Amino acid sequence: MLKSSHHSIAVGDRVVDLANETLRDGGGGNVPLRPRAWAVLRLLATRPGQLVGKDEIMDAVWSDCEVTEDSLVQAIGDIRRALGDAGRSALKTLPRRGYMLVVDEGPIDARLVHGDTPRLSGIEEQPASSSTPPHLSIVVLPFANIGGDPAQDYFVDGVTESLTTDLSRISGSFVIARNTAFTFKGKAVNVRQIGRELNVRYVLEGSVQRGRDRCRVNVQLTQTETGSHVWAERFDKPATDLLDMQDEIVSRLANNLNAELIKAEARRAERSPHPDAMDLYFQGRACINKGVTPVFLAQARDFFMRALALDPGNIEAAVAAAQIDVSIGSAFLTDDPSVQFEAAEAGLNKVLLHAPSHPRAHMLLGAVHMQSMRALGGIAECRQALLLDPNLADAHGFIGLAKFLLGRGEEVEAHIHEALRLSPRDTRAYLWYMFVGLGKLSLCADREAADWFRRSIEFNRNHALAHFHFAAALALLGDQKEASAAAAAGLALDPGFTIRRYRANPKVDNPVYLAKRARFYEGMRLAGLPEE
C-alpha cells in the first residue's frame, strides 16, 4: 500500500515528495494541501511505520500559535482526503495517542517522484499550498494602556495574553501566538499589512483604562482583507479584585467574539461560489443562532450534512449536527425524542473518541444525559466541559436545566447568573432565561416565571417552547387574553405541538419533578393549547 524511498513516500497513487516539499498525484501533478496539513504529513512521512504522538505533532506544527487539538484533527482529515483512496487505511489513528503512516516497502514509479509526465502547454501547475488565510484566523494585538501608568502594564498585558489563550478554544480558530503578537506592542499598525504578514483574516485591537473605581475596555475587530470594522464594543466594570476582573473581561470578550466571528465567517461563506466544509459549517452555526424552529434547524442540518459530505472527518460539523438532534428532542419537536437523543449520543461519543478534549461535545453529551434519565451524569459532563473551557457559559446553563429536572428549581437561577456573568449577550441566553422560568414555575412563583419567560422571548422570539411556557404561566396567573396570544405565537412557530406530546416526554422519572410538572399541563390547557 505505502512505499518509501530516500526522499519520497508513495501512498497508493500519491507520492509524498520530501525533497521537493510536494504531494503528487498519479499523473505527477501537485495535490494542494494547506501549509499546516502539509507540515503534519511531512512529519509523519519522515517516520513511516512509527507512532508520532499528538503532543509532538502539535509542538512541531503549531509552535507559533495557540490552537486546540481540533486543528490537528482537521489537518488529518485534509491529509486523508488529499491522499485519495488509500488515505484512510494508510494513515492510522491511535486513539488518544497519535498517528502513523503504515509502510509497505517496494519500488516507486520515477514519474510519480519527479513529475516527468508531459503537461498541456499554457497551463500552469497549481502550488502545493494556498496562501488564503485560514478560517477564523486572528491575531490579538497588545491592548493599549490608555492611562499611561507603567504600573498598569502588567494588567493590560494580562488581558491580552489571557484573551489570546481563550480565543484559541473557539472551535476551528487559528490564533497567532502571544510572542509574535507582542512584537507589535507600541507600534502604529496597518491591519491589512498585518493580515498579509501573519496570514490572518482578523485583527483584534483594544485598550484598557483603569481608574480608582472603574475599568473601561474598548475593543474592535477588523477584517484584514478590506480593513473594515466587523465589530466594536465598550464596557465598564467596577475595579474590584484584579484577577476576577481580568477573568470576567476576557470571558465576556471571548464569548462575544465567538458569536461575531461566526457571523462574519458565515457572511463570507455566502459569497463563496464553491464553499468548503468549514464555510458550510459556519453557515449552519449562523442558522442555529437564529433560534429553535423546525425551519432554522432543517436549514442548519442541511449545511452540516453538506459539510460532512465534503469532509467526513470534520469534527465541528459532526458536533453541530448532534446539536441539531439535541435541539429537536429538547424542544418537543417530535413525538419520539429518544430517536434524536440516541443519534446525538452516538455521534458525540464518536467525536470524543477522536477528540476527547472537545468541550462542546462533552457539554452536549451532558445535555443528552440530562434528558435521558441521567441528569447527574449530565452535570458531570458539563463540569468536564468547563474544565476544558472555563468560558463555556452554555455549560452553566445546562447545569441549571439539570437542577430543574432533578426537582431543585430553587437552584436554577444561580447557575444562569454565572452563565450571564461570562456571556451576558450570548446567542443562547434566551434558553437560559427559559430555564430560570421553568424553575420558578415549578416553585409556583408564577409571576417571576412569567417575567423570565418574557425576557426569553424578547431576547429571541424564534423559540416556540418559551411561548408555550409563557402561556402556561400567564394562564395560571389568570391573564387569559395574553396567555392565548402567547399560545398562538408558539403554535405559529411549531404547529405540531400538543399537550399530549409534552406530557408523554417528561425527560426524567424524578417523582418530585413529575409532580410539579402537572401544573404545567394545567396552565397549557387554560391557555388553549391543543390536547391532541
Coordinates of C-alpha atoms in Angstrom, one line a residue:
M1 CA 0.0 0.0 0.0
L2 CA 2.6 2.5 1.1
K3 CA 6.2 2.5 -0.4
S4 CA 9.2 4.6 0.5
S5 CA 12.5 5.8 -0.9
H6 CA 15.2 8.0 0.4
H7 CA 13.3 11.2 -0.2
S8 CA 9.7 10.1 -1.0
I9 CA 6.8 8.0 0.4
A10 CA 4.3 6.6 -2.0
V11 CA 0.7 6.1 -0.8
G12 CA -1.4 4.4 -3.4
D13 CA -1.2 6.6 -6.4
R14 CA 0.1 9.6 -4.4
V15 CA 3.7 10.4 -3.6
V16 CA 4.9 12.5 -0.6
D17 CA 7.9 14.1 -2.2
L18 CA 10.0 15.2 0.7
A19 CA 12.9 16.6 -1.4
N20 CA 10.6 19.0 -3.3
E21 CA 8.1 19.5 -0.5
T22 CA 5.1 18.5 -2.5
L23 CA 2.3 15.9 -2.7
R24 CA 1.9 14.5 -6.2
D25 CA -0.9 12.5 -7.8
G26 CA -0.7 9.6 -10.3
G27 CA 0.0 11.9 -13.2
G28 CA 2.8 13.8 -11.5
G29 CA 0.6 16.8 -10.7
N30 CA 0.6 18.6 -7.4
V31 CA -2.2 17.9 -4.9
P32 CA -3.0 21.1 -2.9
L33 CA -2.6 20.9 0.8
R34 CA -2.7 23.8 3.3
P35 CA 0.6 24.6 5.0
R36 CA -0.2 23.1 8.4
A37 CA -1.7 19.9 6.9
W38 CA 1.5 19.5 4.7
A39 CA 3.7 20.0 7.8
V40 CA 1.8 17.2 9.6
L41 CA 2.1 14.9 6.6
R42 CA 5.8 15.7 6.2
L43 CA 6.4 14.9 9.9
L44 CA 4.6 11.5 9.6
A45 CA 6.3 10.7 6.3
T46 CA 9.8 11.2 7.8
R47 CA 9.0 8.4 10.3
P48 CA 6.9 5.9 8.4
G49 CA 5.6 3.0 10.4
Q50 CA 6.2 4.8 13.7
L51 CA 3.7 6.3 16.1
V52 CA 4.0 10.1 16.3
G53 CA 2.3 11.4 19.4
K54 CA -0.3 14.2 19.3
D55 CA 1.7 16.5 21.6
E56 CA 4.8 16.1 19.5
I57 CA 2.8 17.0 16.3
M58 CA 1.2 20.0 17.9
D59 CA 4.5 21.3 19.3
A60 CA 6.2 20.9 15.9
V61 CA 3.5 22.2 13.6
W62 CA 1.7 24.9 15.7
S63 CA 4.7 26.2 17.8
D64 CA 3.9 29.8 16.7
C65 CA 0.2 29.9 17.6
E66 CA -2.2 28.6 20.2
V67 CA -4.8 26.2 18.9
T68 CA -6.9 23.3 20.2
E69 CA -6.4 19.6 19.3
D70 CA -9.3 20.2 16.8
S71 CA -6.9 21.9 14.5
L72 CA -4.8 18.6 14.3
V73 CA -7.9 16.6 13.7
Q74 CA -8.9 18.8 10.8
A75 CA -5.4 18.6 9.4
I76 CA -5.6 14.8 9.5
G77 CA -8.9 15.0 7.6
D78 CA -7.4 17.2 5.0
I79 CA -4.5 14.8 4.5
R80 CA -6.7 11.7 4.2
R81 CA -8.7 13.4 1.5
A82 CA -5.6 14.5 -0.3
L83 CA -4.2 11.0 -0.2
G84 CA -7.2 9.7 -2.0
D85 CA -8.4 6.1 -1.8
A86 CA -5.5 4.9 0.3
G87 CA -5.7 7.7 2.7
R88 CA -8.0 6.3 5.4
S89 CA -6.3 2.9 5.5
A90 CA -2.7 4.2 5.3
L91 CA -3.0 7.0 7.8
K92 CA -3.8 5.3 11.1
T93 CA -5.3 6.9 14.2
L94 CA -4.2 5.5 17.5
P95 CA -6.9 6.9 19.8
R96 CA -5.7 9.3 22.5
R97 CA -2.0 8.6 21.4
G98 CA -1.3 9.9 17.9
Y99 CA -1.0 8.9 14.2
M100 CA 1.1 6.7 12.0
L101 CA 1.8 6.2 8.3
V102 CA 1.9 2.4 7.6
V103 CA 4.7 1.3 5.4
D104 CA 4.9 -1.4 2.8
E105 CA 8.3 -1.3 1.1
G106 CA 8.7 -1.5 -2.7
P107 CA 9.9 0.4 -5.8
I108 CA 8.4 3.8 -6.7
D109 CA 7.5 4.8 -10.2
A110 CA 10.1 7.5 -11.0
R111 CA 7.5 9.5 -12.9
L112 CA 5.5 10.0 -9.7
V113 CA 8.5 11.2 -7.8
H114 CA 10.0 13.6 -10.3
G115 CA 6.8 14.7 -12.1
D116 CA 8.1 13.7 -15.6
T117 CA 4.6 13.3 -17.0
P118 CA 4.0 15.6 -20.0
R119 CA 1.8 18.6 -19.4
L120 CA -0.6 20.6 -21.5
S121 CA 1.1 23.7 -22.8
G122 CA -0.1 27.0 -21.4
I123 CA -1.4 25.6 -18.2
E124 CA 0.5 26.5 -15.0
E125 CA 1.0 23.9 -12.3
Q126 CA -1.0 24.7 -9.1
P127 CA 1.0 25.4 -6.0
A128 CA 1.0 22.7 -3.3
S129 CA -0.5 25.0 -0.7
S130 CA -2.8 28.1 -0.6
S131 CA -1.9 31.4 0.8
T132 CA -5.5 32.1 1.7
P133 CA -5.8 32.8 5.4
P134 CA -7.3 30.0 7.4
H135 CA -10.9 30.2 8.7
L136 CA -11.3 32.1 11.9
S137 CA -7.6 33.2 11.9
I138 CA -6.9 36.1 14.2
V139 CA -4.2 38.0 16.0
V140 CA -4.8 39.8 19.2
L141 CA -2.6 42.8 19.2
P142 CA -1.3 44.1 22.6
F143 CA -4.0 46.2 24.2
A144 CA -3.1 49.8 24.8
N145 CA -2.7 51.2 28.3
I146 CA -4.7 54.4 28.0
G147 CA -3.9 55.7 31.4
G148 CA -0.2 55.6 30.6
D149 CA 0.7 54.4 34.1
P150 CA 3.5 51.9 33.7
A151 CA 2.4 50.1 36.8
Q152 CA -0.8 49.1 34.9
D153 CA 1.1 47.5 32.0
Y154 CA 1.0 44.1 33.7
F155 CA -2.8 44.1 34.0
V156 CA -3.3 45.3 30.4
D157 CA -0.8 42.7 29.0
G158 CA -2.5 40.1 31.2
V159 CA -5.8 40.8 29.5
T160 CA -4.2 40.5 26.1
E161 CA -2.4 37.2 26.9
S162 CA -5.5 35.6 28.5
L163 CA -7.7 36.6 25.6
T164 CA -5.2 35.1 23.1
T165 CA -5.4 31.8 25.1
D166 CA -9.2 31.8 25.4
L167 CA -9.8 32.6 21.8
S168 CA -7.8 29.6 20.8
R169 CA -10.6 27.5 22.4
I170 CA -13.1 28.7 19.9
S171 CA -14.0 25.8 17.6
G172 CA -12.0 25.9 14.4
S173 CA -10.0 29.0 15.4
F174 CA -6.4 29.8 14.5
V175 CA -4.8 32.3 16.9
I176 CA -1.3 33.8 16.4
A177 CA 0.8 33.1 19.5
R178 CA 1.4 35.8 22.1
N179 CA 5.2 36.1 21.4
T180 CA 4.5 37.0 17.8
A181 CA 1.7 39.4 18.6
F182 CA 3.7 41.3 21.2
T183 CA 6.3 42.3 18.6
F184 CA 3.7 44.9 17.5
K185 CA 3.4 46.4 21.0
G186 CA 3.5 50.2 21.0
K187 CA 3.8 50.4 17.2
A188 CA 1.4 52.0 14.7
V189 CA -0.1 49.2 12.7
N190 CA -1.8 48.7 9.3
V191 CA -4.2 45.9 9.7
R192 CA -4.2 45.0 6.1
Q193 CA -0.4 44.7 6.2
I194 CA -0.6 42.6 9.4
G195 CA -3.1 40.3 7.7
R196 CA -0.6 39.7 4.8
E197 CA 2.4 39.2 7.1
L198 CA 0.7 36.8 9.5
N199 CA -1.8 35.3 7.0
V200 CA -4.8 36.0 9.2
R201 CA -8.4 37.2 8.4
Y202 CA -9.0 39.3 11.5
V203 CA -7.1 41.6 13.8
L204 CA -8.4 42.4 17.3
E205 CA -7.3 45.7 18.9
G206 CA -8.2 47.2 22.2
S207 CA -7.4 49.5 25.1
V208 CA -7.8 49.4 28.8
Q209 CA -8.2 52.4 31.1
R210 CA -8.2 51.8 34.8
G211 CA -9.3 54.4 37.3
R212 CA -9.6 54.2 41.1
D213 CA -13.1 52.7 41.0
R214 CA -13.8 51.7 37.4
C215 CA -12.2 49.9 34.5
R216 CA -13.1 50.7 30.9
V217 CA -12.3 48.4 28.0
N218 CA -12.7 49.3 24.3
V219 CA -12.2 46.6 21.6
Q220 CA -12.6 46.5 17.8
L221 CA -12.4 43.6 15.4
T222 CA -11.2 44.4 11.9
Q223 CA -11.2 42.3 8.7
T224 CA -7.7 42.4 7.2
E225 CA -8.8 41.8 3.6
T226 CA -10.8 45.1 3.4
G227 CA -9.7 47.0 6.5
S228 CA -13.4 47.3 7.5
H229 CA -14.6 47.0 11.1
V230 CA -16.6 43.9 11.9
W231 CA -17.5 44.6 15.5
A232 CA -16.7 47.0 18.3
E233 CA -17.6 47.0 21.9
R234 CA -17.1 49.1 25.1
F235 CA -17.9 48.2 28.6
D236 CA -17.2 49.5 32.1
K237 CA -16.7 47.4 35.2
P238 CA -16.2 48.3 38.8
A239 CA -12.5 47.8 39.7
T240 CA -12.7 45.2 42.4
D241 CA -10.4 42.2 42.6
L242 CA -7.9 42.4 39.7
L243 CA -7.8 38.7 38.8
D244 CA -11.6 38.3 39.0
M245 CA -12.0 41.4 36.9
Q246 CA -9.5 40.2 34.3
D247 CA -11.2 36.8 34.1
E248 CA -14.6 38.4 33.6
I249 CA -13.3 40.9 31.0
V250 CA -11.7 38.1 29.0
S251 CA -14.6 35.7 29.2
R252 CA -17.1 38.3 28.0
L253 CA -14.8 39.3 25.1
A254 CA -14.2 35.7 24.1
N255 CA -17.8 34.8 24.1
N256 CA -18.9 37.9 22.2
L257 CA -16.1 37.4 19.7
N258 CA -17.2 33.8 19.2
A259 CA -20.6 34.9 18.0
E260 CA -19.3 37.8 15.9
L261 CA -16.7 35.7 14.2
I262 CA -19.2 33.0 13.3
K263 CA -21.4 35.7 11.8
A264 CA -18.5 37.2 9.9
E265 CA -17.4 33.8 8.5
A266 CA -21.0 32.9 7.6
R267 CA -21.3 36.2 5.6
R268 CA -18.1 35.5 3.8
A269 CA -19.2 31.9 3.0
E270 CA -22.4 33.2 1.5
R271 CA -20.4 35.0 -1.1
S272 CA -18.2 31.9 -2.0
P273 CA -19.2 30.2 -5.3
H274 CA -17.5 27.0 -4.0
P275 CA -17.9 26.8 -0.2
D276 CA -15.7 24.3 1.6
A277 CA -16.7 22.2 4.6
M278 CA -15.8 25.0 7.1
D279 CA -17.7 27.6 5.1
L280 CA -20.8 25.3 5.3
Y281 CA -20.2 24.7 9.0
F282 CA -20.2 28.4 9.8
Q283 CA -23.4 29.0 7.7
G284 CA -25.0 26.2 9.7
R285 CA -23.9 27.7 13.0
A286 CA -25.4 31.1 11.9
C287 CA -28.7 29.3 11.3
I288 CA -28.7 27.7 14.8
N289 CA -28.1 31.1 16.3
K290 CA -31.3 32.4 14.8
G291 CA -33.5 30.2 17.0
V292 CA -35.1 26.8 17.6
T293 CA -37.7 26.3 14.9
P294 CA -38.2 23.4 12.5
V295 CA -37.2 25.7 9.6
F296 CA -34.0 27.0 11.1
L297 CA -33.0 23.6 12.4
A298 CA -33.6 22.0 9.0
Q299 CA -31.6 24.6 7.2
A300 CA -28.7 24.2 9.7
R301 CA -28.8 20.4 9.4
D302 CA -28.5 20.7 5.6
F303 CA -25.4 22.8 5.9
F304 CA -23.8 20.4 8.4
M305 CA -24.6 17.4 6.2
R306 CA -23.1 19.0 3.2
A307 CA -20.0 19.9 5.2
L308 CA -19.7 16.2 6.3
A309 CA -20.2 15.0 2.8
L310 CA -17.2 17.1 1.7
D311 CA -15.2 16.3 4.8
P312 CA -16.4 13.2 6.7
G313 CA -13.8 13.9 9.4
N314 CA -14.9 17.4 10.2
I315 CA -15.2 17.4 14.0
E316 CA -17.0 20.7 14.3
A317 CA -19.7 19.8 11.7
A318 CA -20.2 16.4 13.5
V319 CA -20.7 18.1 16.9
A320 CA -23.0 20.7 15.3
A321 CA -25.1 18.0 13.6
A322 CA -25.5 16.3 17.0
Q323 CA -26.6 19.7 18.4
I324 CA -29.5 19.7 15.9
D325 CA -30.7 16.4 17.3
V326 CA -30.4 17.6 20.9
S327 CA -32.4 20.7 20.0
I328 CA -35.2 18.8 18.3
G329 CA -35.6 16.4 21.2
S330 CA -35.3 19.1 23.8
A331 CA -37.9 21.4 22.2
F332 CA -40.6 18.7 21.8
L333 CA -40.5 19.0 18.0
T334 CA -41.1 15.2 17.6
D335 CA -43.3 12.6 19.1
D336 CA -40.4 10.3 20.0
P337 CA -37.3 12.4 21.1
S338 CA -35.5 9.2 22.1
V339 CA -34.6 8.8 18.4
Q340 CA -32.9 12.2 18.3
F341 CA -31.1 11.7 21.6
E342 CA -29.8 8.3 20.7
A343 CA -28.5 9.7 17.4
A344 CA -26.9 12.6 19.2
E345 CA -25.3 10.4 21.8
A346 CA -23.8 8.0 19.2
G347 CA -22.4 10.9 17.2
L348 CA -20.9 12.7 20.2
N349 CA -19.3 9.5 21.5
K350 CA -17.7 9.0 18.1
V351 CA -16.4 12.6 18.2
L352 CA -14.9 12.1 21.7
L353 CA -13.0 9.0 20.5
H354 CA -11.1 11.2 18.1
A355 CA -11.2 14.5 20.1
P356 CA -11.6 13.6 23.8
S357 CA -10.9 17.2 24.9
H358 CA -13.7 18.8 22.8
P359 CA -15.6 21.0 25.4
R360 CA -18.9 21.4 23.4
A361 CA -19.0 17.7 22.7
H362 CA -18.9 16.9 26.4
M363 CA -21.5 19.6 27.1
L364 CA -23.9 18.4 24.5
L365 CA -23.4 14.8 25.7
G366 CA -24.3 16.1 29.1
A367 CA -27.5 17.6 27.7
V368 CA -28.4 14.2 26.2
H369 CA -27.8 12.5 29.6
M370 CA -29.9 15.1 31.4
Q371 CA -32.9 14.4 29.2
S372 CA -32.5 10.7 29.1
M373 CA -33.0 9.9 32.8
R374 CA -29.3 10.6 33.7
A375 CA -29.3 14.2 35.0
L376 CA -26.4 13.7 37.4
G377 CA -24.3 12.2 34.7
G378 CA -25.2 15.2 32.6
I379 CA -24.0 17.6 35.2
A380 CA -20.7 15.7 35.4
E381 CA -20.2 16.0 31.6
C382 CA -20.9 19.8 31.7
R383 CA -18.4 20.2 34.6
Q384 CA -15.9 18.4 32.4
A385 CA -16.6 20.8 29.6
L386 CA -16.0 23.7 31.9
L387 CA -12.6 22.2 33.0
L388 CA -11.7 22.2 29.3
D389 CA -13.1 25.6 28.6
P390 CA -13.9 27.8 31.6
N391 CA -15.6 30.3 29.2
L392 CA -18.3 27.8 28.1
A393 CA -21.2 29.7 29.6
D394 CA -23.7 27.4 28.0
A395 CA -22.5 24.6 30.2
H396 CA -23.6 26.6 33.3
G397 CA -27.0 27.0 31.5
F398 CA -27.4 23.2 31.1
I399 CA -26.4 22.6 34.7
G400 CA -29.2 24.9 35.6
L401 CA -31.6 22.9 33.5
A402 CA -30.4 19.7 35.2
K403 CA -31.3 21.2 38.6
F404 CA -34.8 21.9 37.4
L405 CA -35.1 18.3 36.1
L406 CA -33.9 17.0 39.5
G407 CA -36.8 18.9 41.1
R408 CA -34.4 21.5 42.6
G409 CA -36.0 24.6 40.9
E410 CA -34.7 26.9 43.6
E411 CA -31.1 26.3 42.5
V412 CA -31.5 27.1 38.8
E413 CA -31.2 30.9 38.9
A414 CA -27.7 30.9 40.4
H415 CA -26.3 28.8 37.5
I416 CA -27.9 31.0 35.0
H417 CA -26.4 34.1 36.6
E418 CA -23.0 32.5 36.3
A419 CA -23.6 31.9 32.6
L420 CA -24.7 35.5 32.1
R421 CA -21.7 36.8 34.0
L422 CA -19.5 35.1 31.5
S423 CA -21.6 35.9 28.4
P424 CA -24.3 38.5 29.1
R425 CA -25.2 38.8 25.4
D426 CA -24.8 35.2 24.4
T427 CA -26.8 34.0 21.4
R428 CA -28.2 31.2 23.6
A429 CA -29.2 33.4 26.6
Y430 CA -32.9 33.1 25.6
L431 CA -32.6 29.4 26.6
W432 CA -31.1 30.2 29.9
Y433 CA -33.8 32.7 30.7
M434 CA -36.4 30.0 29.9
F435 CA -34.6 27.6 32.3
V436 CA -35.0 30.0 35.2
G437 CA -38.7 30.5 34.3
L438 CA -39.1 26.7 34.4
G439 CA -37.6 26.6 37.9
K440 CA -39.8 29.4 39.1
L441 CA -42.9 27.8 37.6
S442 CA -42.1 24.5 39.4
L443 CA -41.9 26.5 42.7
C444 CA -45.3 28.1 42.0
A445 CA -43.7 31.5 41.7
D446 CA -45.8 32.2 38.6
R447 CA -45.2 35.9 38.4
E448 CA -41.5 35.6 38.5
A449 CA -41.7 32.7 36.0
A450 CA -43.7 34.8 33.6
D451 CA -41.1 37.6 33.8
W452 CA -38.3 35.2 32.9
F453 CA -40.2 33.7 30.0
R454 CA -41.0 37.2 28.8
R455 CA -37.3 38.0 28.9
S456 CA -36.5 34.9 26.9
I457 CA -39.0 35.8 24.2
E458 CA -37.8 39.4 24.0
F459 CA -34.2 38.1 23.5
N460 CA -35.2 35.7 20.7
R461 CA -38.8 35.2 19.6
N462 CA -37.9 32.1 17.5
H463 CA -38.4 29.5 20.2
A464 CA -41.8 28.0 20.4
L465 CA -41.3 26.3 23.7
A466 CA -40.7 29.6 25.5
H467 CA -44.0 30.9 24.2
F468 CA -45.8 27.8 25.4
H469 CA -44.3 28.0 28.9
F470 CA -45.1 31.8 29.0
A471 CA -48.7 31.0 28.0
A472 CA -48.9 28.5 30.8
A473 CA -47.6 30.9 33.4
L474 CA -49.9 33.7 32.3
A475 CA -52.9 31.4 32.3
L476 CA -52.1 30.3 35.9
L477 CA -52.0 34.0 36.8
G478 CA -55.4 34.5 35.3
D479 CA -54.3 36.6 32.3
Q480 CA -56.3 34.6 29.8
K481 CA -56.1 37.1 26.9
E482 CA -52.3 37.4 26.9
A483 CA -52.0 33.6 27.6
S484 CA -54.0 32.9 24.4
A485 CA -51.8 35.3 22.4
A486 CA -48.6 33.6 23.7
A487 CA -50.0 30.2 22.8
A488 CA -50.9 31.3 19.3
A489 CA -47.4 32.8 18.8
G490 CA -45.8 29.5 19.8
L491 CA -48.1 27.5 17.5
A492 CA -47.2 29.7 14.6
L493 CA -43.6 28.5 15.1
D494 CA -44.4 24.9 15.9
P495 CA -47.9 23.9 14.6
G496 CA -47.4 20.3 15.6
F497 CA -47.1 20.9 19.4
T498 CA -49.7 19.2 21.6
I499 CA -50.0 18.8 25.4
R500 CA -50.0 15.0 24.8
R501 CA -46.6 15.2 23.2
Y502 CA -45.3 17.4 26.0
R503 CA -46.8 15.1 28.7
A504 CA -45.5 11.9 27.0
N505 CA -41.9 13.0 27.1
P506 CA -41.1 14.2 30.6
K507 CA -37.3 13.6 30.1
V508 CA -36.7 12.3 33.6
D509 CA -38.5 10.0 36.1
N510 CA -37.8 12.1 39.2
P511 CA -41.1 12.0 41.2
V512 CA -40.6 15.5 42.7
Y513 CA -40.1 16.9 39.2
L514 CA -43.1 14.9 37.7
A515 CA -45.4 16.1 40.5
K516 CA -44.5 19.8 39.9
R517 CA -44.8 19.3 36.2
A518 CA -48.5 18.6 36.4
R519 CA -49.1 22.3 36.9
F520 CA -47.5 23.0 33.5
Y521 CA -50.2 20.8 31.8
E522 CA -52.9 22.7 33.6
G523 CA -51.6 26.1 32.6
M524 CA -51.2 25.0 29.0
R525 CA -54.8 23.8 28.9
L526 CA -56.0 27.0 30.3
A527 CA -54.1 28.9 27.7
G528 CA -55.9 27.0 24.9
L529 CA -53.0 24.8 23.7
P530 CA -54.3 21.7 21.9
E531 CA -54.5 18.5 23.9
E532 CA -54.1 16.2 20.9

